[in-house]
Coordinates of C-alpha atoms and ligand atoms in Angstrom, one line a residue:
M8 CA 17.6 -4.4 -15.4
P9 CA 20.1 -5.2 -12.7
E10 CA 21.8 -8.5 -13.2
G11 CA 23.5 -10.7 -10.7
H12 CA 26.6 -8.6 -10.4
S13 CA 24.7 -5.6 -9.1
V14 CA 23.0 -7.6 -6.4
H15 CA 26.3 -9.0 -5.1
R16 CA 27.7 -5.4 -5.1
I17 CA 24.7 -4.2 -3.1
A18 CA 25.2 -7.1 -0.6
R19 CA 28.8 -6.1 -0.1
Q20 CA 27.8 -2.5 0.6
F21 CA 25.3 -3.8 3.2
E22 CA 27.9 -6.0 4.7
R23 CA 30.2 -3.0 5.2
N24 CA 27.6 -0.4 6.3
I25 CA 24.5 -2.1 7.7
V26 CA 25.3 -5.5 9.1
G27 CA 26.3 -5.4 12.8
R28 CA 24.3 -2.3 13.4
R29 CA 21.0 -1.4 14.8
V30 CA 18.9 -0.2 11.9
A31 CA 15.8 2.1 11.8
A32 CA 13.4 1.0 9.2
S33 CA 10.6 3.0 7.7
S34 CA 8.5 3.1 4.5
P35 CA 8.1 6.8 3.6
Q36 CA 5.9 5.8 0.6
G37 CA 3.8 3.6 2.9
R38 CA 3.7 0.5 0.7
F39 CA 6.0 -1.4 3.1
A40 CA 4.7 0.1 6.3
E41 CA 3.8 -3.1 8.1
G42 CA 7.1 -4.8 7.2
A43 CA 9.1 -1.7 8.3
V44 CA 7.4 -1.8 11.7
L45 CA 8.5 -5.5 12.1
L46 CA 12.1 -4.7 11.3
D47 CA 12.5 -1.3 12.9
G48 CA 15.2 -1.0 15.5
R49 CA 16.5 -4.6 15.1
E50 CA 20.2 -5.3 14.5
A51 CA 21.1 -6.6 11.0
I52 CA 23.2 -9.7 11.5
G53 CA 24.0 -10.9 8.0
V54 CA 23.4 -10.5 4.3
R55 CA 23.2 -12.9 1.3
A56 CA 22.8 -12.3 -2.4
V57 CA 21.6 -15.2 -4.5
G58 CA 21.1 -14.4 -8.2
K59 CA 19.0 -11.3 -8.5
Q60 CA 17.7 -11.4 -4.9
M61 CA 19.1 -10.1 -1.6
F62 CA 18.3 -11.4 1.8
L63 CA 19.2 -9.3 4.9
A64 CA 19.1 -11.2 8.2
Y65 CA 17.9 -9.6 11.4
E66 CA 18.1 -10.6 15.0
G67 CA 14.9 -12.4 16.0
E68 CA 14.8 -14.7 13.0
L69 CA 13.5 -12.3 10.5
W70 CA 14.8 -11.6 7.0
L71 CA 14.2 -8.9 4.5
R72 CA 13.9 -10.2 0.9
V73 CA 14.4 -7.7 -1.9
H74 CA 14.2 -8.3 -5.7
L75 CA 14.9 -5.2 -7.6
G76 CA 13.2 -6.3 -10.8
M77 CA 13.4 -4.0 -13.8
Y78 CA 13.3 -0.7 -12.1
G79 CA 14.5 -1.1 -8.5
A80 CA 17.6 0.5 -7.1
W81 CA 19.3 1.2 -3.8
D82 CA 20.7 4.7 -3.1
F83 CA 23.2 5.0 -0.3
S84 CA 24.0 8.3 1.4
G85 CA 25.7 9.7 4.4
E86 CA 28.9 8.0 5.4
I87 CA 29.5 4.9 3.4
L88 CA 32.4 2.5 3.7
V89 CA 33.2 1.3 0.3
D90 CA 33.9 -2.4 0.1
P91 CA 37.4 -2.7 -1.4
T92 CA 36.4 -5.6 -3.6
I93 CA 34.0 -3.4 -5.5
A94 CA 35.6 0.0 -5.1
S95 CA 37.6 0.2 -8.3
A96 CA 35.9 0.2 -11.7
N97 CA 39.4 -0.5 -13.1
G98 CA 39.2 -3.9 -11.6
R99 CA 42.3 -3.1 -9.4
M100 CA 42.2 -3.2 -5.7
G101 CA 42.5 0.4 -4.6
Q102 CA 43.2 1.5 -1.1
T103 CA 39.6 2.0 -0.5
N104 CA 39.0 0.6 3.0
Q105 CA 39.3 3.9 4.8
R106 CA 36.1 5.7 5.5
G107 CA 34.7 7.1 2.4
T108 CA 38.1 7.4 0.7
V109 CA 38.5 6.2 -2.9
L110 CA 42.2 6.6 -3.8
D111 CA 42.1 4.7 -7.0
E112 CA 39.6 6.7 -9.0
P113 CA 37.3 4.4 -10.9
V114 CA 36.3 5.0 -14.5
L115 CA 32.6 5.9 -14.1
D116 CA 30.1 4.9 -16.7
A117 CA 28.3 7.9 -18.2
A118 CA 24.9 6.2 -17.4
G119 CA 26.0 5.6 -13.8
E120 CA 25.9 1.9 -14.1
N121 CA 28.8 1.3 -11.9
S122 CA 28.0 4.0 -9.3
L123 CA 28.9 3.1 -5.7
A124 CA 26.1 5.3 -4.4
S125 CA 23.3 4.0 -6.5
I126 CA 23.1 0.4 -7.4
G127 CA 20.3 -1.2 -9.5
A128 CA 18.5 0.3 -12.4
P129 CA 20.8 3.0 -13.8
R130 CA 19.9 6.4 -12.5
R131 CA 21.5 9.4 -11.1
A132 CA 22.3 9.4 -7.4
R133 CA 19.9 11.8 -5.9
V134 CA 21.8 12.4 -2.8
H135 CA 25.2 13.5 -1.8
V136 CA 27.6 10.7 -1.0
R137 CA 30.7 11.6 0.9
M138 CA 33.8 10.4 -0.7
S139 CA 36.3 12.8 0.6
E140 CA 39.3 12.0 2.7
Q141 CA 38.7 14.8 5.2
T142 CA 35.6 13.1 6.4
T143 CA 35.5 11.9 10.0
G144 CA 32.6 10.9 12.1
L145 CA 29.3 12.6 11.5
P146 CA 27.9 14.0 8.3
E147 CA 28.9 17.5 7.2
D148 CA 27.5 20.2 9.4
D149 CA 25.5 21.7 6.6
A150 CA 24.1 18.4 5.4
E151 CA 20.6 17.5 6.5
W152 CA 20.5 14.3 8.5
P153 CA 18.7 12.1 8.0
P154 CA 18.6 13.1 4.3
P155 CA 15.3 14.4 3.0
V156 CA 13.1 11.7 1.4
I157 CA 13.0 12.2 -2.4
G158 CA 10.5 10.3 -4.6
Q159 CA 8.8 7.0 -3.9
V160 CA 11.0 5.4 -1.2
R161 CA 9.6 2.0 -0.5
L162 CA 12.0 1.3 2.4
R163 CA 14.5 3.5 4.2
L164 CA 17.2 1.8 6.3
L165 CA 19.0 4.1 8.6
T166 CA 22.0 3.6 10.9
D167 CA 23.8 6.4 12.8
L168 CA 25.9 7.1 9.7
T169 CA 24.4 5.5 6.7
C170 CA 21.1 5.8 4.9
A171 CA 20.0 3.2 2.3
D172 CA 16.8 4.1 0.3
L173 CA 15.1 1.4 -1.8
R174 CA 12.9 2.6 -4.7
G175 CA 10.9 0.6 -7.3
P176 CA 11.6 -3.0 -6.3
T177 CA 9.6 -5.9 -7.7
A178 CA 9.6 -7.6 -4.3
C179 CA 10.2 -6.3 -0.8
Q180 CA 9.0 -8.5 2.0
V181 CA 9.7 -9.9 5.4
Q182 CA 10.4 -13.6 5.5
T183 CA 11.0 -16.3 8.2
P184 CA 14.1 -18.5 7.9
D185 CA 12.0 -21.3 6.4
E186 CA 10.6 -19.0 3.8
V187 CA 14.1 -17.8 2.9
Q188 CA 15.2 -21.4 2.5
A189 CA 12.2 -22.1 0.3
T190 CA 12.9 -19.1 -1.9
I191 CA 16.6 -20.0 -2.3
A192 CA 15.8 -23.7 -3.0
K193 CA 13.9 -22.7 -6.2
L194 CA 16.9 -20.8 -7.5
G195 CA 19.5 -22.3 -9.8
P196 CA 23.2 -22.2 -8.9
D197 CA 25.0 -18.9 -8.4
P198 CA 28.8 -19.1 -8.9
L199 CA 29.4 -16.7 -6.0
V200 CA 27.2 -18.7 -3.6
D201 CA 27.4 -22.3 -4.6
D202 CA 30.6 -24.3 -5.0
P203 CA 31.5 -23.6 -8.6
D204 CA 32.0 -27.3 -9.4
E205 CA 28.8 -28.4 -7.9
G206 CA 27.0 -25.5 -9.6
E207 CA 28.5 -26.6 -12.9
E208 CA 27.1 -30.2 -12.4
R209 CA 23.6 -28.9 -11.5
F210 CA 23.6 -26.5 -14.5
V211 CA 24.8 -29.1 -17.0
S212 CA 22.4 -31.8 -15.8
V213 CA 19.4 -29.4 -16.1
V214 CA 20.3 -27.8 -19.4
R215 CA 21.1 -31.2 -21.0
R216 CA 17.6 -32.6 -20.4
K217 CA 15.5 -29.7 -21.5
P218 CA 14.0 -29.2 -25.0
T219 CA 13.8 -25.4 -24.2
P220 CA 16.0 -23.1 -26.3
I221 CA 19.3 -22.3 -24.6
G222 CA 18.5 -18.6 -25.0
L223 CA 15.6 -19.1 -22.7
L224 CA 17.2 -21.5 -20.2
L225 CA 20.0 -18.9 -19.5
M226 CA 17.3 -16.4 -18.4
D227 CA 15.4 -19.0 -16.2
Q228 CA 16.4 -18.2 -12.6
G229 CA 15.6 -21.8 -11.7
V230 CA 18.2 -23.1 -14.1
V231 CA 21.0 -20.6 -13.3
S232 CA 20.9 -17.5 -11.1
G233 CA 21.8 -14.0 -11.9
I234 CA 21.9 -13.9 -15.7
G235 CA 19.8 -11.2 -17.4
N236 CA 19.4 -9.9 -20.9
V237 CA 22.9 -8.5 -21.3
Y238 CA 24.9 -11.5 -20.0
R239 CA 22.6 -13.9 -21.9
A240 CA 23.4 -12.4 -25.3
E241 CA 27.1 -12.0 -24.5
L242 CA 27.5 -15.5 -23.1
L243 CA 25.8 -17.1 -26.2
F244 CA 28.0 -15.0 -28.6
R245 CA 31.2 -15.9 -26.6
A246 CA 30.2 -19.6 -27.0
R247 CA 29.3 -19.0 -30.7
L248 CA 26.0 -20.7 -30.0
N249 CA 22.7 -20.3 -31.7
P250 CA 20.2 -19.1 -29.1
H251 CA 17.5 -21.3 -30.5
T252 CA 19.4 -24.6 -29.9
P253 CA 17.4 -26.8 -27.5
G254 CA 19.3 -27.3 -24.3
R255 CA 19.5 -31.0 -24.7
D256 CA 21.2 -30.6 -28.1
V257 CA 24.0 -28.3 -26.8
P258 CA 27.2 -30.4 -26.6
E259 CA 28.1 -31.0 -23.0
D260 CA 31.5 -29.3 -23.3
V261 CA 29.8 -26.2 -24.6
V262 CA 27.3 -26.2 -21.7
R263 CA 30.3 -26.5 -19.3
G264 CA 32.1 -23.7 -21.1
I265 CA 29.1 -21.4 -20.7
W266 CA 29.0 -22.1 -16.9
R267 CA 32.7 -21.4 -16.6
D268 CA 32.4 -18.3 -18.6
W269 CA 29.6 -17.1 -16.4
V270 CA 31.8 -17.7 -13.3
R271 CA 34.5 -15.5 -14.9
L272 CA 32.2 -12.7 -16.2
L273 CA 30.2 -12.5 -12.9
R274 CA 33.4 -11.9 -10.9
I275 CA 34.5 -9.2 -13.3
G276 CA 31.0 -7.6 -13.1
V277 CA 31.1 -7.6 -9.3
E278 CA 34.6 -6.0 -9.2
T279 CA 34.0 -3.4 -11.9
G280 CA 30.3 -2.7 -11.6
Q281 CA 30.1 -3.2 -15.3
M282 CA 28.9 -6.1 -17.4
M283 CA 32.3 -6.2 -19.1
T284 CA 32.1 -9.0 -21.6
M285 CA 35.0 -8.4 -24.0
D286 CA 38.5 -9.8 -23.7
D287 CA 41.9 -8.8 -24.7
L288 CA 41.3 -5.1 -24.8
S289 CA 44.2 -2.6 -24.9
P290 CA 44.3 -0.2 -21.9
E291 CA 42.7 2.5 -24.1
Q292 CA 40.0 0.1 -25.3
W293 CA 39.4 -0.9 -21.7
R294 CA 38.9 2.6 -20.5
A295 CA 36.5 3.3 -23.4
A296 CA 34.6 0.1 -22.7
M297 CA 34.3 1.0 -19.0
A298 CA 33.0 4.4 -19.8
R299 CA 30.5 3.5 -22.5
R300 CA 28.2 0.5 -22.8
D301 CA 28.4 0.6 -26.6
D302 CA 32.1 -0.2 -26.4
R303 CA 32.0 -3.1 -24.0
H304 CA 29.7 -5.7 -25.6
W305 CA 30.0 -8.1 -28.6
V306 CA 26.4 -8.1 -29.6
Y307 CA 24.2 -6.6 -26.9
H308 CA 22.5 -3.4 -28.1
R309 CA 24.1 -3.7 -31.5
A310 CA 21.1 -4.4 -33.7
G311 CA 22.0 -3.8 -37.4
L312 CA 25.6 -2.9 -36.6
P313 CA 28.4 -5.1 -38.1
C314 CA 29.5 -8.1 -36.0
R315 CA 32.9 -7.2 -34.4
V316 CA 34.2 -10.6 -35.6
C317 CA 32.7 -11.3 -39.0
G318 CA 30.9 -8.0 -40.1
T319 CA 27.5 -9.6 -40.5
A320 CA 24.6 -7.3 -39.2
I321 CA 23.7 -8.2 -35.7
L322 CA 20.1 -9.5 -35.4
L323 CA 17.5 -8.3 -32.9
E324 CA 14.5 -10.5 -32.1
E325 CA 12.0 -10.8 -29.4
I326 CA 12.0 -14.0 -27.4
A327 CA 9.7 -14.3 -24.4
A328 CA 9.1 -10.6 -24.6
R329 CA 12.8 -9.7 -24.1
K330 CA 15.2 -8.5 -26.7
L331 CA 17.8 -10.9 -27.9
Y332 CA 20.8 -9.8 -29.9
W333 CA 22.9 -12.3 -31.8
C334 CA 25.1 -12.8 -34.9
P335 CA 23.5 -15.2 -37.4
S336 CA 26.8 -16.0 -38.9
C337 CA 29.1 -16.5 -35.9
Q338 CA 26.2 -18.2 -34.0
A339 CA 24.8 -20.1 -37.0
Ligands
LIG3 ZN1 29.7 -12.5 -36.5

């Protein structure tokens, strides 16, 4: 499931390639036909990501709200300008702000999690994305434009040069500005949207008065935005905190530490496209961790394997129908 870092990456791709342009909208699959008619031909004027949701503003006071949910993804094709802040999976700033040129080759994850062409639930990009330096102007002569529709495309957004196809979202709807405000008001703080200090105070005050286990509070988008199953498990391990501890029993300095850690990890996630949660890796370990999920987490997806710190077998349990991984010794 895409976590907050993916949605911020998508928003940056939209900022570069869709905002400021007139955008054709259609619903090849038909399930968003009425919404697409409302948006078709309008200019996109801004984009916001909050937690796991993206809001695209159009002229005429209309917004598109998209929540990818478990299976949603955006696929970009045609000419895409790669946002330099997300272009390098090495976390370095490559010279990537030329059209379609990636000079600093990222380490790509085998499962495609940090793809620049397909962002959301991991899947293979189905369409060609131009990344070569020779590219100027229009798509290749032999490339079909617009690209053929493949699979269940809920929404296709098309500019002169760029095509963005949305498949499998949990939510895709047109909202008024008031509706957008109401949606965002229900969401907990997002370190890349809210002032980090104010966000910290909001997070701490909510967590510290709840009897709910911290392992559930971190997944509650009304408490904090953008954390999913991977970041939840990793943040708790990094804090050496038992996931079943009621929020109100977690010491205040630990709650503050979790928020600050989330601020750090989210930034890394947006830059690299990976939920990189391990520190102090050698360059070799870093490359391995970027390439393989199994090499970049402390506890996530490591059920039964020895804890990287103490050797105890990592536990897997179901909590609120989601898998939770933790070390019963380090997080006693
Ligand atoms: Zn351990």
